[in-house]
Tab-separated table of C-alpha atoms in Angstrom:
chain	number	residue	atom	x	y	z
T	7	UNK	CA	-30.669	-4.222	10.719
T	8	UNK	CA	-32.462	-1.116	8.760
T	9	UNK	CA	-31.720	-1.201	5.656
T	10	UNK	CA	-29.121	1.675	4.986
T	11	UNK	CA	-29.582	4.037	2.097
T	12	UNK	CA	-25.892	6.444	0.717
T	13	UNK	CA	-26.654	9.399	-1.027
T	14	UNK	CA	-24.251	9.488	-3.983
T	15	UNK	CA	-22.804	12.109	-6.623
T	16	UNK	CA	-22.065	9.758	-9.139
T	17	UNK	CA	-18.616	10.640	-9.496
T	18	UNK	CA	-17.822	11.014	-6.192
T	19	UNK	CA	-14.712	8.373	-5.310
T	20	UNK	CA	-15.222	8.731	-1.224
T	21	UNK	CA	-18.767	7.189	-1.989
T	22	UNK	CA	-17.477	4.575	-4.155
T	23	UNK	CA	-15.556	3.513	-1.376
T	24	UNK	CA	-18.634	2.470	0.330
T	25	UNK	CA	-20.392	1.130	-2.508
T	26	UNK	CA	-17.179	-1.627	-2.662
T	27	UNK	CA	-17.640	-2.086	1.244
T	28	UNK	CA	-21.164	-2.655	0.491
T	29	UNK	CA	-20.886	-5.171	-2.438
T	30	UNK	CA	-18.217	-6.863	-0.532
T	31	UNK	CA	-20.245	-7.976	2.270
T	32	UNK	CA	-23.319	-8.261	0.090
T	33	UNK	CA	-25.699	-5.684	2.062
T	34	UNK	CA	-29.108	-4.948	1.056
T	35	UNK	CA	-28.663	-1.336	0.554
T	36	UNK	CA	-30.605	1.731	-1.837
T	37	UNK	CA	-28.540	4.343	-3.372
T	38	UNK	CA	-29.602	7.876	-3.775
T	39	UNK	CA	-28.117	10.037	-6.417
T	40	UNK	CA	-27.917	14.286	-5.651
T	41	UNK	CA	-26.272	16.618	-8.406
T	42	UNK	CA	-23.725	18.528	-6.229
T	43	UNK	CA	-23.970	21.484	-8.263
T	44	UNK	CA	-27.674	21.800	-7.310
T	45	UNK	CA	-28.200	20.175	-3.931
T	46	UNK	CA	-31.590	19.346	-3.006
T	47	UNK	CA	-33.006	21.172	0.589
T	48	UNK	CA	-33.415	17.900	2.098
T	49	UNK	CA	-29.955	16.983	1.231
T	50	UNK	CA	-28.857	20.244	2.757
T	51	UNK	CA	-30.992	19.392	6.068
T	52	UNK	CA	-28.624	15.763	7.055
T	53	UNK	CA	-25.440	16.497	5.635
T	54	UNK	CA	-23.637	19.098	8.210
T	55	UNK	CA	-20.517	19.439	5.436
T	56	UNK	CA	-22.840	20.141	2.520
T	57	UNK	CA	-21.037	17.000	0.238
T	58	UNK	CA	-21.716	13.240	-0.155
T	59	UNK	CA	-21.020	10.628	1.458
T	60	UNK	CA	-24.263	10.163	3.650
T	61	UNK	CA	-25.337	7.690	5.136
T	62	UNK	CA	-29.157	6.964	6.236
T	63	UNK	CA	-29.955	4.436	8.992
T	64	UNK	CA	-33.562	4.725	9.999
T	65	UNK	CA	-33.538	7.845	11.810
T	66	UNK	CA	-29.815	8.419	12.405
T	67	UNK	CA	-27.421	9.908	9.692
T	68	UNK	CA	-23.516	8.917	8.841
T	69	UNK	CA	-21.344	11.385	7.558
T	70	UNK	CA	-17.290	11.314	6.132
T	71	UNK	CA	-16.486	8.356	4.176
T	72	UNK	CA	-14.082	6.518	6.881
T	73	UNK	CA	-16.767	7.129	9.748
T	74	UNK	CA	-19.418	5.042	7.327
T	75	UNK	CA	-16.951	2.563	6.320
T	76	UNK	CA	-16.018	2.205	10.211
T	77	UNK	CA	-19.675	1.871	10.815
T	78	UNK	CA	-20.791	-0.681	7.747
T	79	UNK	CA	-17.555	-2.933	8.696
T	80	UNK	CA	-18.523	-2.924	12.254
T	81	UNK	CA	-22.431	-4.144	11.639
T	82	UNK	CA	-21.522	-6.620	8.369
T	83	UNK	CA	-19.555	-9.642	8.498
T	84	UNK	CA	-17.011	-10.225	7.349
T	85	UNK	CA	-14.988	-7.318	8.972
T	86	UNK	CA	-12.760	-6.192	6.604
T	87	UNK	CA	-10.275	-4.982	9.262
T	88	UNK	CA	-7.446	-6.621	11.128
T	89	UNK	CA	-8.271	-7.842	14.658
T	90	UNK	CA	-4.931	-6.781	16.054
T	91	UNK	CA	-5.782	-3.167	17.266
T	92	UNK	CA	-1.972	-1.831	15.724
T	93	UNK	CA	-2.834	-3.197	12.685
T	94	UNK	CA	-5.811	-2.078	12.468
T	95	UNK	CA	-4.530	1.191	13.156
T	96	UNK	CA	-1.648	0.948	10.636
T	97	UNK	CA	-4.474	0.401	8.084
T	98	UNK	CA	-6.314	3.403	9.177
T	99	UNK	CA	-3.311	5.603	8.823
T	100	UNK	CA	-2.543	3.842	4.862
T	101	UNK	CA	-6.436	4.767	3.879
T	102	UNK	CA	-5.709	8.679	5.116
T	103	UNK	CA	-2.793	8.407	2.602
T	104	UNK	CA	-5.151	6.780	0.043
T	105	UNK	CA	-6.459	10.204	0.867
T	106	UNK	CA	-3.898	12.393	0.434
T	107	UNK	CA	-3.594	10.603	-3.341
T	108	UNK	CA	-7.429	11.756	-4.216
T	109	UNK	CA	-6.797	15.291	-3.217
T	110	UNK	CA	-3.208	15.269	-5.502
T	111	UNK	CA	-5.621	13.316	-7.833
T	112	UNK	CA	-7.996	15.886	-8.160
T	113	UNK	CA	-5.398	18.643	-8.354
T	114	UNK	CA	-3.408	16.938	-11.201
T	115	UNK	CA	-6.510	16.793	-13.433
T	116	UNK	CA	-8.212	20.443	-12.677
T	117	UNK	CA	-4.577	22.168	-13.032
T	118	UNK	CA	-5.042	24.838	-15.322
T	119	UNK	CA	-1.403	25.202	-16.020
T	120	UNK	CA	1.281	22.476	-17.274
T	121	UNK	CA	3.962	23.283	-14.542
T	122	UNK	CA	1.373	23.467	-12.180
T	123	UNK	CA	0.055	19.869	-13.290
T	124	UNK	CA	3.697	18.515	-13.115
T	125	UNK	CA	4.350	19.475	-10.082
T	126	UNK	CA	0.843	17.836	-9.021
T	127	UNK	CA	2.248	14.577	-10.678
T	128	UNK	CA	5.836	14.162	-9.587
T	129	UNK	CA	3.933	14.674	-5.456
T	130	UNK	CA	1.791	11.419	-6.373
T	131	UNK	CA	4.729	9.824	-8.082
T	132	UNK	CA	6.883	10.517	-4.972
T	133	UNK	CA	3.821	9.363	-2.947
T	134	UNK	CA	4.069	5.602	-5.218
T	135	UNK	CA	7.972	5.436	-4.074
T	136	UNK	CA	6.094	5.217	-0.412
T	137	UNK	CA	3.448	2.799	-1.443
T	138	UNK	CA	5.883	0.468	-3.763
T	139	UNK	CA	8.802	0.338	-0.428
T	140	UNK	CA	6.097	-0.904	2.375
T	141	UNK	CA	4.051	-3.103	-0.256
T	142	UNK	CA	4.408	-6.650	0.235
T	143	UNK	CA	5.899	-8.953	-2.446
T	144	UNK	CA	2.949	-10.443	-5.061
T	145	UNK	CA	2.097	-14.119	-4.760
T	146	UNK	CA	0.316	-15.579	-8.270
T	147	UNK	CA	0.355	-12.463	-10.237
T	148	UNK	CA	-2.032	-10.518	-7.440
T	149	UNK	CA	-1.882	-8.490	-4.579
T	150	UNK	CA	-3.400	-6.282	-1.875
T	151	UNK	CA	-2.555	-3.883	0.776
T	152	UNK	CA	-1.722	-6.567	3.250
T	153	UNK	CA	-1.310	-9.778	1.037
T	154	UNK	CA	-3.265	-12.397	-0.357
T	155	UNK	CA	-6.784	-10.781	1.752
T	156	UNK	CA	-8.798	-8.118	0.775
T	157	UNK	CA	-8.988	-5.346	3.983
T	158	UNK	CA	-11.106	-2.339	4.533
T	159	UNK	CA	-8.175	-0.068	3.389
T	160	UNK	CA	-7.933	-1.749	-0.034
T	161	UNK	CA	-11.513	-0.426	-0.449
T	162	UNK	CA	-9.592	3.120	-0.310
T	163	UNK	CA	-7.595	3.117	-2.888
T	164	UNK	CA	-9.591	1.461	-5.618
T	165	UNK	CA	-11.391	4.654	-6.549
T	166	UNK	CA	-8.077	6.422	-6.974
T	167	UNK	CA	-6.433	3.346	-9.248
T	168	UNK	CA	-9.722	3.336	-11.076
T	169	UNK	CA	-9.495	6.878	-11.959
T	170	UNK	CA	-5.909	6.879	-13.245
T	171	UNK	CA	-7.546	3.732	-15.879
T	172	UNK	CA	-9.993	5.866	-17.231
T	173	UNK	CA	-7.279	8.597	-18.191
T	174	UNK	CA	-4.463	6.094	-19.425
T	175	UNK	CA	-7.614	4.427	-21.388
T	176	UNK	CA	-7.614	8.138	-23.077
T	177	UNK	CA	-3.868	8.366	-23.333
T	178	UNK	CA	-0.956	6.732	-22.072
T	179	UNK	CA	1.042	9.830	-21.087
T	180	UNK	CA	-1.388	9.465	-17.958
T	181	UNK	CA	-0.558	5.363	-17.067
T	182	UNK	CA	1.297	6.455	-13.882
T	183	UNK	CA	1.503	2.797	-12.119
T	184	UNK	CA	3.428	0.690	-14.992
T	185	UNK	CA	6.538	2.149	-13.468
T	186	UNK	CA	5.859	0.489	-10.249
T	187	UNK	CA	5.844	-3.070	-9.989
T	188	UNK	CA	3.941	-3.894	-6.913
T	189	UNK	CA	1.786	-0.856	-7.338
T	190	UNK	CA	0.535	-2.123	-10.533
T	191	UNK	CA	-0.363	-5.423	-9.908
T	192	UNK	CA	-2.396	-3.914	-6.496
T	193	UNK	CA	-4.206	-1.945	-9.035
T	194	UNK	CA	-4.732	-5.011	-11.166
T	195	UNK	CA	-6.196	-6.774	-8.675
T	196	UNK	CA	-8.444	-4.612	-7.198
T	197	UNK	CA	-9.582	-3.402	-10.425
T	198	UNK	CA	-10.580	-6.676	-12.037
T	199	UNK	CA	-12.727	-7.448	-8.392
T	200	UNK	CA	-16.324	-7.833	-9.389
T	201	UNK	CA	-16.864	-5.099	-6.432
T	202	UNK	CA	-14.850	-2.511	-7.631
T	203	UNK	CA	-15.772	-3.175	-11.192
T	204	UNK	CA	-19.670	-2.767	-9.825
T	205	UNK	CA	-19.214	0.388	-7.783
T	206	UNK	CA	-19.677	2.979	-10.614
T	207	UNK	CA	-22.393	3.503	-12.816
T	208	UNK	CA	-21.825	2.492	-16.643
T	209	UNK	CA	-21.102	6.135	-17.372
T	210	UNK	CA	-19.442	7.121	-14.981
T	211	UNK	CA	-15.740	6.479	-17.068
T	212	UNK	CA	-17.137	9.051	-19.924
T	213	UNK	CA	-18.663	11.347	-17.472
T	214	UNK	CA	-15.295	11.830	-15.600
T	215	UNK	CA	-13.533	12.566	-18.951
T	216	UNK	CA	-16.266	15.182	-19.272
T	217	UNK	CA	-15.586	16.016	-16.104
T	218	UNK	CA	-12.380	17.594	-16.351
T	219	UNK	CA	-12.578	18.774	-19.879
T	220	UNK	CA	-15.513	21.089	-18.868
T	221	UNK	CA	-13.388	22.587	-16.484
T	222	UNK	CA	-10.557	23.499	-19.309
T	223	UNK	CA	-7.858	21.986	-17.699
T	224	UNK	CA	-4.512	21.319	-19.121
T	225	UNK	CA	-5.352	17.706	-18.602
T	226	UNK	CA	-8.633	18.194	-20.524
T	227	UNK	CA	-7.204	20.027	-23.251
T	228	UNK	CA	-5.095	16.584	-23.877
T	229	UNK	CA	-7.804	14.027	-23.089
């Protein structure tokens, strides 16, 4: 198999997703990191939606996060899906909820106003009450999406739970999974996974802070 190369933004959370796929099933892969605020021509030339993930096999070019993941699960054992064609699609479906959490993610920390960064809160709050009722039950103190395995859609909500770390690491009014029992020991045990931990840069937690307070948010104003 070519060896693949994903151009990154180093914050980017859809790219980490690959990067734990990746690490996972211990592919020989480069990484190539763009600024998104100044996007090189060539970048401009393979990536029809203008934003990262890509990925570059030989001469052919992935796009969209799931499509790659699809792709990289498909051509590295192990496979990270379910065999069982419902299930698999039942995990599909849970990662374009993982999804729906980045966007209300990304909302909650570039709202300029308080109300407006409440309201962006209480929607992934009411979004945990749907996670925490189909979760299954933890067995010795760890969990994931489907149980005691690891699956591809795990890999899609491990940028999101390590996200809301870095901001509870700044202040606790931002720990939004301690109220959650199952949630919060999913996000314990995906964080402390050696491939999670390895998907980001070692800057990348202080460069996210930075992040949102350049973009005077109310969030940044308390970070």
């Amino acid at each position: 198999m070519t060896k693949p190369t994903l151009i990154s933004f180093k914050l980017c959370p859809y790219v980490q997703r690959s990067v734990i796929n990746l690490l996972e099933k211990k592919v020989d892969y480069e990484i190539k990191y763009i600024d998104l605020a100044n996007k090189p021509e060539w970048f401009l030339k393979i990536s029809p939606f203008r934003r990262v993930p890509v990925l570059v096999v030989g001469e052919d070019v992935l796009f969209e996060s799931a499509v790659i993941n699809e792709y990289l699960d498909e051509t590295n054992l192990p496979s990270l899906h379910p065999k069982d064609p419902l299930h698999k699609a039942k995990h599909r479906a849970w990662a374009e909820f993982a999804s729906a959490l980045l966007v209300d993610q990304y909302g909650f920390t570039m709202a300029k106003e308080e109300n407006e960064a409440l309201k962006k809160k209480q929607e992934i709050l009411t979004k945990f009450q749907t996670l925490e009722s189909i979760l299954p039950v933890p067995k010795n103190g760890k969990l994931f999406f489907a149980g005691e395995t690891m699956h591809l859609v795990d890999t899609a909500y491990a940028p999101f739970f390590m996200r809301l770390e870095f901001l509870k690491q700044k202040d606790d009014q931002f720990d939004l999974v301690s109220g959650f029992s199952k949630l919060k020991v999913w996000s314990d045990t995906l964080l402390s996974l050696p491939s999670v931990k390895n998907s980001v840069l070692p800057e990348v937690p202080e460069e996210y802070i930075a992040f949102i307070k350049a973009h005077h948010s109310w969030m940044g104003g308390k970070l």
